[in-house]
Tab-separated table of C-alpha atoms in Angstrom:
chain	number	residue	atom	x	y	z
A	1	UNK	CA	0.000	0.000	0.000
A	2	UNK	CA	2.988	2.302	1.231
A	3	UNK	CA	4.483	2.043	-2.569
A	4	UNK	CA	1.562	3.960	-3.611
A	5	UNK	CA	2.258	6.653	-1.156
A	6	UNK	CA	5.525	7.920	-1.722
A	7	UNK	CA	4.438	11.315	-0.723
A	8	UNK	CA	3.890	10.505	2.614
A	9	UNK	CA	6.548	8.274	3.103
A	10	UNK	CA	9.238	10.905	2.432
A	11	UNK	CA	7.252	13.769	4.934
A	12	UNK	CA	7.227	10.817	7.377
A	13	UNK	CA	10.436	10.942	6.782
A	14	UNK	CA	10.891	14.931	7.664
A	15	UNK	CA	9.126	14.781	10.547
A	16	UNK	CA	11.565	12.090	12.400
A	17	UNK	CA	13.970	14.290	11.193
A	18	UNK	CA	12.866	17.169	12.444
A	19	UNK	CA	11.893	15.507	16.078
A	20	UNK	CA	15.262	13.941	16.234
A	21	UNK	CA	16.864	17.478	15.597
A	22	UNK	CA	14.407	18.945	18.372
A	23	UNK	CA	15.527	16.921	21.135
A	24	UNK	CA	19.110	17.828	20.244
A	25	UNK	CA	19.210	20.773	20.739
A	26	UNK	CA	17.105	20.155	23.955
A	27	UNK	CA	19.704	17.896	25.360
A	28	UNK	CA	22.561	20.503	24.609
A	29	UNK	CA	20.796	23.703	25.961
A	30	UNK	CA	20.304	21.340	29.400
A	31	UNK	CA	23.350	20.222	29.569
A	32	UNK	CA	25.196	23.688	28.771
A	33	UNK	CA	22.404	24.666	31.473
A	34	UNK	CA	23.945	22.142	34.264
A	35	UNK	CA	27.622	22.886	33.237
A	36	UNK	CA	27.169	26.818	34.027
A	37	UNK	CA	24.510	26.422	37.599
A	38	UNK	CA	27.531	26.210	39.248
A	39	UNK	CA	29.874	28.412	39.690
A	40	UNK	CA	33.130	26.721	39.238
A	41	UNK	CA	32.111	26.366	35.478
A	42	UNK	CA	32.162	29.978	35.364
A	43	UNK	CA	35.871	30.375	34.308
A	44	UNK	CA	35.050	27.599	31.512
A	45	UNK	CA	32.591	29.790	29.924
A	46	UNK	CA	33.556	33.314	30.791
A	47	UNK	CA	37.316	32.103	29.007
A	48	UNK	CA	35.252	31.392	26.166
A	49	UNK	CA	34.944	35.410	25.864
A	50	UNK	CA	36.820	38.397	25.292
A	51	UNK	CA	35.629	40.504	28.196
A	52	UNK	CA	35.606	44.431	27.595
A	53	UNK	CA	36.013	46.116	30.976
A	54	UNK	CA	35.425	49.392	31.975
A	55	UNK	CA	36.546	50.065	35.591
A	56	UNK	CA	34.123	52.345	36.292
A	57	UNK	CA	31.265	49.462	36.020
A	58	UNK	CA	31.473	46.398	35.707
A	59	UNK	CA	27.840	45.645	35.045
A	60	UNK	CA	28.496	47.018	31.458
A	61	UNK	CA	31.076	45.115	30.468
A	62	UNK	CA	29.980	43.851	27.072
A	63	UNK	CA	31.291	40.852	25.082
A	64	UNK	CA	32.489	39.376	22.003
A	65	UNK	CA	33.134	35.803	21.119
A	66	UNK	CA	36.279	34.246	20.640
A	67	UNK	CA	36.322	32.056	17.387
A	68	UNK	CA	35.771	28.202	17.333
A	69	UNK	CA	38.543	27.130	16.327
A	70	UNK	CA	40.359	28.523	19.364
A	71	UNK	CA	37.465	26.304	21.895
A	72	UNK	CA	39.893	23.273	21.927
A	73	UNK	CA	42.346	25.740	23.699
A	74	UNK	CA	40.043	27.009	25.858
A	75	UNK	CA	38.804	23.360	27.610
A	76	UNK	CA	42.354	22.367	27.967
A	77	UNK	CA	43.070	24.478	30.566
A	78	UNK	CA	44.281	23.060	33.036
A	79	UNK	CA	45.084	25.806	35.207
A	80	UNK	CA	43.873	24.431	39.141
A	81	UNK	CA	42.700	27.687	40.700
A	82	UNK	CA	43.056	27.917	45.015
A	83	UNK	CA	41.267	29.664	48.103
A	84	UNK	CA	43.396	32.265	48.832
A	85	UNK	CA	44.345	31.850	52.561
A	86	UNK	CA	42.917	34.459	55.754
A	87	UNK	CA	46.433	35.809	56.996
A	88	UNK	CA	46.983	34.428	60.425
A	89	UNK	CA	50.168	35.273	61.460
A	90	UNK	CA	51.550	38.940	62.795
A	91	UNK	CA	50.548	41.533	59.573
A	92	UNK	CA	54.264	41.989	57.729
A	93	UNK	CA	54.217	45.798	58.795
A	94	UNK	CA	57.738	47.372	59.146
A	95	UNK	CA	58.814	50.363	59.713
A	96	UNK	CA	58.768	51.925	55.889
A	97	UNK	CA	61.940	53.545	54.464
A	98	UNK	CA	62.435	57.474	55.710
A	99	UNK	CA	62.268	58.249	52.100
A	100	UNK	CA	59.803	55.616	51.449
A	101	UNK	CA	57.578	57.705	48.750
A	102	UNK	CA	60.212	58.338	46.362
A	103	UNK	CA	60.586	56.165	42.999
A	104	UNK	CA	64.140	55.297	43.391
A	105	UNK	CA	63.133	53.138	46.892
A	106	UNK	CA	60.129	51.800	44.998
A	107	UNK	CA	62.264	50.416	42.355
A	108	UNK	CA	64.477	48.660	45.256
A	109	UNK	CA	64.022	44.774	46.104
A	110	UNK	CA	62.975	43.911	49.144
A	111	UNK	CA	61.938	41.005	51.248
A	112	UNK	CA	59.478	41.872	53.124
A	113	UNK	CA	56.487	44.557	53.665
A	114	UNK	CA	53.162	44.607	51.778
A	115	UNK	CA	54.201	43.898	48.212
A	116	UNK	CA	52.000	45.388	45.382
A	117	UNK	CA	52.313	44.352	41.863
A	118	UNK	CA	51.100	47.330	39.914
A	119	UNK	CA	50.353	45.875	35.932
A	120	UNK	CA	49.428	48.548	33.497
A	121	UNK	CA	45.528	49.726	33.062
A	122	UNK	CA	44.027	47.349	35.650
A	123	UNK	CA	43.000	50.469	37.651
A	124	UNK	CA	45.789	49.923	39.588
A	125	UNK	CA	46.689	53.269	40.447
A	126	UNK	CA	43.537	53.281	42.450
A	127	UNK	CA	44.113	49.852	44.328
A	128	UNK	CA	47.957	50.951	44.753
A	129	UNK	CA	46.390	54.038	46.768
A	130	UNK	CA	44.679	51.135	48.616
A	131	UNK	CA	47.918	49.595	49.514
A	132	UNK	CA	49.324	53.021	50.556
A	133	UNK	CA	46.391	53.556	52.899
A	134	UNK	CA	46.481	50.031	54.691
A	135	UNK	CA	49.936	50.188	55.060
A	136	UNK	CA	49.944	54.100	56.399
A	137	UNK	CA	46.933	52.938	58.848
A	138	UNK	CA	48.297	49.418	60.357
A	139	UNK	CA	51.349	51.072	61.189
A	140	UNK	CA	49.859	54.284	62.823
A	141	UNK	CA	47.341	51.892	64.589
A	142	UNK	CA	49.297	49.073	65.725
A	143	UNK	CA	53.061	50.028	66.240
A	144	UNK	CA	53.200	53.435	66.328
A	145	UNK	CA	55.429	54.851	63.624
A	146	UNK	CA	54.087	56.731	60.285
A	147	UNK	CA	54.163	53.598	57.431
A	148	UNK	CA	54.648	49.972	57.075
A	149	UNK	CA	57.257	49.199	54.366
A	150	UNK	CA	55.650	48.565	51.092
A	151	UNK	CA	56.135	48.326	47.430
A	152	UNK	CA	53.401	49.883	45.090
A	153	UNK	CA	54.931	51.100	41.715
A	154	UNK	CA	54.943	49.679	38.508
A	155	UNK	CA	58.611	48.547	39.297
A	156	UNK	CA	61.623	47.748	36.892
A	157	UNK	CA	60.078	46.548	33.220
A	158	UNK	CA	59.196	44.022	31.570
A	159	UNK	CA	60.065	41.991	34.747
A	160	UNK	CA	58.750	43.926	38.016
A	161	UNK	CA	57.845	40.964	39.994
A	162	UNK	CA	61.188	38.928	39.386
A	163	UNK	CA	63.601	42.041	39.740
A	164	UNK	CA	61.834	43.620	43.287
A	165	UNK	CA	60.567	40.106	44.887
A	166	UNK	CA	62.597	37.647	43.532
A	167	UNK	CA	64.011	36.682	47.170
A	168	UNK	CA	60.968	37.748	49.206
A	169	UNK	CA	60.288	35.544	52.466
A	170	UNK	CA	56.854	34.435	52.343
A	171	UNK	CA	56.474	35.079	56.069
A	172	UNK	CA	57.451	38.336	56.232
A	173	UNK	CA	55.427	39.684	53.216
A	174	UNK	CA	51.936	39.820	51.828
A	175	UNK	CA	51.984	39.502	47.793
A	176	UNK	CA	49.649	40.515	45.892
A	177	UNK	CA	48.008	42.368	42.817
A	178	UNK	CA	45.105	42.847	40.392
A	179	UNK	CA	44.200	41.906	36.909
A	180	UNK	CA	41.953	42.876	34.231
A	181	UNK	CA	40.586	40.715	31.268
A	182	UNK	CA	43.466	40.733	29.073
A	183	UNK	CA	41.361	42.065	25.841
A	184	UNK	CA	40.498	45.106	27.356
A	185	UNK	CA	43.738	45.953	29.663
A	186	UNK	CA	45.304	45.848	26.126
A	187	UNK	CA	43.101	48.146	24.337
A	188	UNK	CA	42.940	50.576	27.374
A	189	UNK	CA	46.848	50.647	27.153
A	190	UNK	CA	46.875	51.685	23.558
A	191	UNK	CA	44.568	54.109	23.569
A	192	UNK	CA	46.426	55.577	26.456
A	193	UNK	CA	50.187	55.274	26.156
A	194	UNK	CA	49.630	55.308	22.261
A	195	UNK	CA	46.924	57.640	21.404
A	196	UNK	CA	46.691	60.081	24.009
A	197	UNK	CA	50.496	60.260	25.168
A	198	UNK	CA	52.372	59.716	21.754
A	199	UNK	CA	49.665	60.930	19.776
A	200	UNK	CA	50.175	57.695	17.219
A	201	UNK	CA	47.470	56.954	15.151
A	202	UNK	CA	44.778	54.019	15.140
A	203	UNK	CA	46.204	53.164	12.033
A	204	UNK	CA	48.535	51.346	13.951
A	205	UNK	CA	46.705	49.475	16.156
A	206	UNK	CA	47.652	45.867	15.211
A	207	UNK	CA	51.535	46.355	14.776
A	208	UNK	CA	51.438	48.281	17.790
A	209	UNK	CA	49.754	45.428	19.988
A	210	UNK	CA	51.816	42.588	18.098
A	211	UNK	CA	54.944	44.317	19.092
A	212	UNK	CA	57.058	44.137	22.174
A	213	UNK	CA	56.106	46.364	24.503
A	214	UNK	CA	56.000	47.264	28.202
A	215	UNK	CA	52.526	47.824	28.170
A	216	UNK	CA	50.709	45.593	25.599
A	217	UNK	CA	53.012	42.664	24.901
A	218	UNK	CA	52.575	38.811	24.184
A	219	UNK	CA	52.318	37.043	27.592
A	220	UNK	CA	52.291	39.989	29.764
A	221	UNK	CA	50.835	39.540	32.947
A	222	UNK	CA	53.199	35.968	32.921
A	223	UNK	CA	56.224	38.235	32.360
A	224	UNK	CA	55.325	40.693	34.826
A	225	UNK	CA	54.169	38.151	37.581
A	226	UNK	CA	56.439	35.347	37.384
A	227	UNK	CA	58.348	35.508	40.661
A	228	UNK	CA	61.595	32.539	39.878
A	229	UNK	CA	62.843	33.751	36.426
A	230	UNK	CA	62.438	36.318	33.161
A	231	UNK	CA	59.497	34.642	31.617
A	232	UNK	CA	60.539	33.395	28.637
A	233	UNK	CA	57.313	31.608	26.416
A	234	UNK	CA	59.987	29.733	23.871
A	235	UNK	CA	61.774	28.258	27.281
A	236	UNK	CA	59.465	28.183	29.982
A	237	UNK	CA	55.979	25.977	30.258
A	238	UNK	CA	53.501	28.915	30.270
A	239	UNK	CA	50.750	26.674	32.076
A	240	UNK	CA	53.336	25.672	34.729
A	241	UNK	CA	54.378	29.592	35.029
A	242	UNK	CA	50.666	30.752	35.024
A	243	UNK	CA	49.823	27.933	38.022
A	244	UNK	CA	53.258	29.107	40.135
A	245	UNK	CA	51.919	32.876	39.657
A	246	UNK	CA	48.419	31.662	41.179
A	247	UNK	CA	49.948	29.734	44.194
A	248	UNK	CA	52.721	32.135	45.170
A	249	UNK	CA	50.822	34.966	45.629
A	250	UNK	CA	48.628	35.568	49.101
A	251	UNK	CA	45.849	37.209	46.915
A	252	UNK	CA	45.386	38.034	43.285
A	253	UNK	CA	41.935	40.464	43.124
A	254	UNK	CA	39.736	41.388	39.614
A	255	UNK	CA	39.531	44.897	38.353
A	256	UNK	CA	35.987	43.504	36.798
A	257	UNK	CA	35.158	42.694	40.341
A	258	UNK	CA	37.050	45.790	42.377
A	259	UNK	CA	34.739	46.154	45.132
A	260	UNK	CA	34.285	42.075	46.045
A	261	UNK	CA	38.059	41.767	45.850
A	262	UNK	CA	39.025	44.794	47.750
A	263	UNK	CA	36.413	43.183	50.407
A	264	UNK	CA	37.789	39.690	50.491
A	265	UNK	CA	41.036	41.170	50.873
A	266	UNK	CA	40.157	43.492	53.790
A	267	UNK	CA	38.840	39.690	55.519
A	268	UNK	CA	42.174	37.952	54.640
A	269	UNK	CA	43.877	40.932	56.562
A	270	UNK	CA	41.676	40.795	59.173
A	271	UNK	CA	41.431	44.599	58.856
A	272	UNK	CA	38.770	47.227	59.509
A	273	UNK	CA	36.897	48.474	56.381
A	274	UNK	CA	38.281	52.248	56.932
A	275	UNK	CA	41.482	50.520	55.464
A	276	UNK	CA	40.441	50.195	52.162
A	277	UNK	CA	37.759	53.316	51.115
A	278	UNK	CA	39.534	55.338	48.119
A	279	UNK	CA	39.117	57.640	46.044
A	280	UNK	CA	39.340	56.700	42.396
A	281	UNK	CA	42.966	57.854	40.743
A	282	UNK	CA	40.809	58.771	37.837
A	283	UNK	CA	37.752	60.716	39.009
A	284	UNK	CA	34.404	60.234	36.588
A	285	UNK	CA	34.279	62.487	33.960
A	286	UNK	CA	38.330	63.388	34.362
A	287	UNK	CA	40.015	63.601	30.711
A	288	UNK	CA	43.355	64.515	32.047
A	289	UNK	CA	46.060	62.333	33.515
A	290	UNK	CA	49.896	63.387	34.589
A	291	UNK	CA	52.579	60.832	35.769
A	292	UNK	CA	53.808	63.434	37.813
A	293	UNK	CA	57.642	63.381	36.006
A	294	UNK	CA	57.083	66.112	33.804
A	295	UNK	CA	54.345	68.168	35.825
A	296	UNK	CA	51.323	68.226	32.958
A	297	UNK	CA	48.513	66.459	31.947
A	298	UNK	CA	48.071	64.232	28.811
A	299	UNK	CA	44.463	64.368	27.737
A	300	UNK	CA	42.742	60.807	27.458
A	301	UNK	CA	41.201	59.840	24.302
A	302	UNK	CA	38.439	57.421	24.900
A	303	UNK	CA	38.707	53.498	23.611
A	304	UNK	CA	36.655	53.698	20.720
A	305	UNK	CA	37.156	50.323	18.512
A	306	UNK	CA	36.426	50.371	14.379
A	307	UNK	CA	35.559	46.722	13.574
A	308	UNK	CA	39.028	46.321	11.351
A	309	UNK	CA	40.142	46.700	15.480
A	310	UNK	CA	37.539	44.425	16.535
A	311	UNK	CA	38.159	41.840	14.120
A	312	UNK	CA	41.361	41.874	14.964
A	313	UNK	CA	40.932	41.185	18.777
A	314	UNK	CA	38.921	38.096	17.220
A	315	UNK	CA	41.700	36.666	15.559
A	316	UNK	CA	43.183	33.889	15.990
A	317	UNK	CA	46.676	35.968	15.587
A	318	UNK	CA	45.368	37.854	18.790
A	319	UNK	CA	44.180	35.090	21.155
A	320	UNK	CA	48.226	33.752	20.985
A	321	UNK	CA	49.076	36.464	22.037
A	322	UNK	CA	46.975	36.591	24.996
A	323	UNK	CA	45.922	32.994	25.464
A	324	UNK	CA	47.579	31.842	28.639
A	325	UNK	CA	46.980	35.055	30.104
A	326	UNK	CA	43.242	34.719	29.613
A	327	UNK	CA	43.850	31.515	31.789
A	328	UNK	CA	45.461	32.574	34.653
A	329	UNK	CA	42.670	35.539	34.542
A	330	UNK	CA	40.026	33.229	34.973
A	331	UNK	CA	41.382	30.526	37.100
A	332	UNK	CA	42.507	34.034	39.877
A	333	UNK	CA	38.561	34.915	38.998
A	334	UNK	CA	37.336	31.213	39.676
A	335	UNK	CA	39.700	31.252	43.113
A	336	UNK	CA	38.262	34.745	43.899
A	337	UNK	CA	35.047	32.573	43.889
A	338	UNK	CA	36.677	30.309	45.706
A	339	UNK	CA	37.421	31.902	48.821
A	340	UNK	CA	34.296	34.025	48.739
A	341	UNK	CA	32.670	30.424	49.017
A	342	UNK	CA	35.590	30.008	51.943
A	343	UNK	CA	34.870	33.145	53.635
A	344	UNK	CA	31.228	32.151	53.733
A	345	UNK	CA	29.289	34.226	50.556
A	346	UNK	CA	26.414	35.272	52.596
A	347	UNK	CA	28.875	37.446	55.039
A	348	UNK	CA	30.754	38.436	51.998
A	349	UNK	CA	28.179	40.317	50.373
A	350	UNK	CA	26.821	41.812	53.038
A	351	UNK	CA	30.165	43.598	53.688
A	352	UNK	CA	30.482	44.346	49.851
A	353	UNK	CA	26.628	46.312	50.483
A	354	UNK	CA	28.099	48.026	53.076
A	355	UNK	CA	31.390	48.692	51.228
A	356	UNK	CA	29.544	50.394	48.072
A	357	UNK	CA	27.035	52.532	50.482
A	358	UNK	CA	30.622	53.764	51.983
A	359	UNK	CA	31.992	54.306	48.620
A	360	UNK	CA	28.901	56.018	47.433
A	361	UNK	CA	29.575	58.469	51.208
A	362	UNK	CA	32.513	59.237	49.677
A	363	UNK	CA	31.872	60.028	45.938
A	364	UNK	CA	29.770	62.612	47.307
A	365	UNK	CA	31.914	64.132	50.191
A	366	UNK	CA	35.731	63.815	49.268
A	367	UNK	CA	36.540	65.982	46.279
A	368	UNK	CA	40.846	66.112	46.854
A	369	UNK	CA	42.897	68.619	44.329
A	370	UNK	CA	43.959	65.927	41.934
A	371	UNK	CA	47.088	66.121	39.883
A	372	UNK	CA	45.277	67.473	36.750
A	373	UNK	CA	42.297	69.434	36.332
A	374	UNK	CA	39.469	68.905	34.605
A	375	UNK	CA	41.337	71.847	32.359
A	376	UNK	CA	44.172	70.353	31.938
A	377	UNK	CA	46.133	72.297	34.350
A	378	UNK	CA	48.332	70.890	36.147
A	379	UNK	CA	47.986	71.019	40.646
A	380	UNK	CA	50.933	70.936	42.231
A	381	UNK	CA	49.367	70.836	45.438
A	382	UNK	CA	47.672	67.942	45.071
A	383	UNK	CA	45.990	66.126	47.333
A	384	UNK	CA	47.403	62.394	46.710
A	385	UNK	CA	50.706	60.901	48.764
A	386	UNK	CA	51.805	59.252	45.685
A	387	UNK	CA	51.326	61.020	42.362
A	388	UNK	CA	47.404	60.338	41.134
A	389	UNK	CA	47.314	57.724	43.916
A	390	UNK	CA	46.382	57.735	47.613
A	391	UNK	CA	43.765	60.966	47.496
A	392	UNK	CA	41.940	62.877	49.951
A	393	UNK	CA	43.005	60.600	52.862
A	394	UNK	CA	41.560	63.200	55.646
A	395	UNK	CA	38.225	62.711	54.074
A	396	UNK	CA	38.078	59.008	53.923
A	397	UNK	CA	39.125	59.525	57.554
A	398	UNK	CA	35.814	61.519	58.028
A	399	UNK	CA	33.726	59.287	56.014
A	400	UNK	CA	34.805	56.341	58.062
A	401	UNK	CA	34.310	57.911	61.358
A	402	UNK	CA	30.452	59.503	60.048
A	403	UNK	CA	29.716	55.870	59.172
A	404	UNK	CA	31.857	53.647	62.412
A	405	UNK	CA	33.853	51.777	60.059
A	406	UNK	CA	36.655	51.715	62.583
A	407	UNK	CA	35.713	48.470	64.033
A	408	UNK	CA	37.620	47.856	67.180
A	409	UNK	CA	40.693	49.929	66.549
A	410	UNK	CA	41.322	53.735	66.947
A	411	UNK	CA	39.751	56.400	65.142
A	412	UNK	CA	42.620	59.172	64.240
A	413	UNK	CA	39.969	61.753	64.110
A	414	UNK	CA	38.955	61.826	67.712
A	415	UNK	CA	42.517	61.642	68.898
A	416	UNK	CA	43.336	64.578	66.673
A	417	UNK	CA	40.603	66.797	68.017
């Protein structure tokens, strides 16, 4: 009977077809679904993007995807990320250098003291003003003389880490730094050093990113990390180098992430939240920026991508450049996870709330004289201990004493007055 309905043979045909092809797709959107619920498969699919950052808020980071033929890279990873460890022992606060603010003992080794690892465009001058203020407030609290030693400069390129820490004693020092999705530090460092300092053109975008290059070079958060040796890719096991980077150091935070990972940090320390307020090194709406060294301000062209640029940062050609740093930026972001988990994540977030709320006290009482202007002038009399860094640290005094974020220790307002 079926011969003389070939008709319906064949759309019997479609419609298994079709069914079949249903439930496919069914059974890979669940099981994609049950990879990401939890959150340790977060670093497997947020390495499977380029992540554009901006600093000022993270919620609008936006995304584009890296191409397939790169995936088999991406779930061979094999990078083991860690809970980064509450401190227990006595904080590593000594008494800081009589000179200590000026760049030739910042570019001197050292063993010991609150070591900062300051990369290029991970809003780092910020968090470096963050390391300035804990270690000018432990040591004014707790023993009594004006700074704990500490390191908080960009240091010696292209090998800061190896050439000021290379001999540190883990017992006497707290390591630790910040990175930013590797995409987008890049692109911020063009746009800055390049465009706005050197006035090169976008033209040169690609050679200039492909080039060596203390700020946007192959491999550089592994070169600038990498505590044992100059990282060398064509001599040196870059997975093996990434993993070291992640166990030797105390804490590694997320400019994506700022305010959770100056949090956890304040619970590793076991310090009070007054510690770490800040004002940002680059103020919202601020075009200007000065390094200090020549007293004026560079104005800052924003990071505005054509899509010859953006196909390039899609490129095959670009993810090799940048490939095993995108892994040891997502296995620090999976172990900033981690130890949020560790720390208990209900606790964490409710000092995060409280954090932002303090931050938010601040944006709208502490307005320091910054190194540039929103002219362009140039301020001498600044209001920062360390060029654009470390601002307005008699208001975040005030702030934290208006809002009793002191905790248990002493607050240098009262015994002032």
């Amino acid at each position: 009977m079926t011969q003389f309905y070939p008709y319906r043979r064949r759309k019997g045909r479609k419609l298994c077809i079709c069914m079949l092809f249903c439930m496919s797709v069914a059974l890979t959107n669940r099981f994609f679904n049950l990879l990401t619920e939890h959150s340790y498969n977060l670093a497997v699919v947020e390495t499977m993007y380029h992540r554009k950052a901006s600093t000022d808020n993270a919620e609008k980071d936006s995304f584009h995807i890296i191409p397939r033929d790169n995936e088999e890279h991406i779930f061979n990873n094999t990078l083991r990320p860690r809970v980064f460890e509450t401190w227990t022992a006595p904080l590593p606060c000594f008494p800081a250098e009589s000179t200590w603010d000026r760049q030739s003992v910042q570019q001197t080794p050292t063993q010991q003291g609150f070591l900062f690892v300051k990369p290029y465009k991970c809003a780092s001058s910020t968090v470096a003003g963050v390391q300035i203020r804990m270690a000018q407030q432990l040591a004014q609290r707790q023993y009594k003389f004006s700074m704990c030693q500490a390191r908080f400069t960009h240091g010696p390129q292209p090998f800061p880490a190896h050439t000021l820490y290379a001999d540190r004693s883990s017992t006497r020092s707290f390591l630790w730094t910040v990175l930013r999705e590797p995409t987008a530090r890049a692109v911020s460092g063009f746009f800055h050093f390049r465009v706005s300092k050197r006035n090169d053109s976008i033209a040169n975008f690609q050679r200039s990113l492909l080039q060596p290059d203390p700020q946007a070079k192959r491999d550089y958060y592994l070169q600038s990390l990498y505590l044992n040796q100059q990282f060398n890719r064509n001599i040196h096991d870059p997975i093996q180098v990434a993993q070291e980077i992640l166990q030797e150091y105390n804490f590694i935070g997320i400019t994506e992430r700022l305010d959770e990972s100056l949090v956890v940090l304040m619970l590793l320390l076991q310090l009070p939240m007054s510690d770490i307020l800040y004002v940002p090194a680059k103020q919202s709406g601020a075009s200007y920026d000065s390094n200090g060294k020549y007293r004026k301000c560079n104005f800052l062209q924003p990071s505005i991508l054509t899509p010859d640029m953006q196909a390039f940062l899609e490129s095959d050609d670009w993810y090799n450049e940048i490939k095993y740093d995108l892994m040891l930026y997502n296995a620090a972001n999976r172990s900033l996870d981690l130890t949020i988990d560790q720390l208990g994540r209900d606790h964490v977030q409710e000092q995060v709330q409280r954090f932002r709320q303090a931050q938010q006290s601040v944006r709208e009482r502490c307005h320091p004289v910054l190194p540039c202007d929103d002219a362009g002038n140039f301020r001498p009399d600044a209001d920062c201990l360390w060029k654009d860094s470390a601002c307005g640290m008699m208001c975040l005094d005030k702030v934290a004493t208006e809002l009793d974020l002191w905790g248990d220790y002493y607050d240098p307002t009262v015994l002032a007055s």
